[in-house]
Amino acid sequence: MNINAFSLKGKIALVTGASYGIGFAIAKGMAECGATICFNDINEELMHKGIKAYEEAGIKAHGYVCDVTDEAAVEELVKKIEAEVGVIDILVNNAGIIKRIPMCEMSAADFRKVVDVDLNAPFIVSKAVIPSMVKKGHGKIINICSMMSELGRETVSAYAAAKGGLKMLTKNICSEFGGANIQCNGIGPGYIATPQTAPLREKQADGSRHPFDQFIISKTPAARWGEPEDLVGPAVFLASDASDFVNGHILYVDGGILAYIGKQP
């Protein structure tokens, strides 16, 4: 086995919604393995915040403002990246939202919004990059799925529906374009320690864990939350030549939650 198979040197990666959080960690890890990073976010403020974060990490990233649910805007984004940077070798469909609302209290408009960002957008961006990947003869698409691609939970009906659909979109892209040497796989993060989940991990006044924190730790064989960096190795593997015969697979990075029935009460 040639260790250089894990190198991303000379590759151009587009990571959507990668100004911060999981997307930023994955893009930073890919850059450290040699990839040139392009990323987008929904507005100028977030895009410039991302550029600053990459600069502080010693990375020259190419930032763009683009709404990934807008098909025409995405097509222009891809054309611009191809003209300014080069043909995209690696796409990470990371941009996503969640609305935690009980199903019977959720409007159809809110449901559609989650599905639009979490499922329609990966379809739109993948469709925009695939033709050039086919011409080039090689491409990698990584969809950021979720444990909710497999499991349901209260208040996340739209998110679970979208992420379940994204799992099947992943398998279908594999089925349709595997013969063109395009590998499409997914990563399913477990519960990851990010600024957004920080309130759920705060110590209570009596020094005890937050109830949700207790719940996650009890359900995770690793007995901890994941860190964004835990997703970097799997992402680099799926973006590299080392995974050329891995296709249509969802790699769950969850500390073992999906393998575990839980402790007996």
CSV table of C-alpha atoms in Angstrom, one decimal, residues 3 36 41 43 63 68 73 79 84 86 97 99 128-129 141 148 152 172 197 201 204 207 209-210 223 234 247-248 254:
chain,number,residue,atom,x,y,z
A,3,ILE,CA,0.8,5.9,1.7
A,36,THR,CA,-6.8,23.6,-2.5
A,41,ASP,CA,-21.5,30.5,2.6
A,43,ASN,CA,-23.7,35.8,3.0
A,63,GLY,CA,-14.4,31.9,-0.5
A,68,VAL,CA,-26.8,26.3,-2.4
A,73,ALA,CA,-26.4,30.5,-8.5
A,79,LYS,CA,-18.2,28.0,-13.4
A,84,GLU,CA,-10.5,30.9,-11.2
A,86,GLY,CA,-9.7,24.7,-11.7
A,97,ILE,CA,-29.8,23.3,8.9
A,99,LYS,CA,-35.3,23.0,13.0
A,128,ALA,CA,-23.4,21.0,-11.1
A,129,VAL,CA,-19.9,19.4,-10.5
A,141,ILE,CA,-18.5,13.4,-3.6
A,148,MET,CA,-30.8,10.6,11.6
A,152,GLY,CA,-35.7,9.0,14.3
A,172,ASN,CA,-28.0,6.6,-6.3
A,197,THR,CA,-24.2,22.2,21.0
A,201,ARG,CA,-22.9,20.3,27.5
A,204,GLN,CA,-25.6,22.4,35.9
A,207,GLY,CA,-22.1,20.5,39.1
A,209,ARG,CA,-24.1,17.1,33.6
A,210,HIS,CA,-26.9,18.7,31.5
A,223,ALA,CA,-18.5,7.8,26.5
A,234,PRO,CA,-12.7,9.7,7.4
A,247,ASN,CA,-18.7,3.7,-3.3
A,248,GLY,CA,-22.3,4.3,-2.0
A,254,ASP,CA,-20.6,8.2,16.1
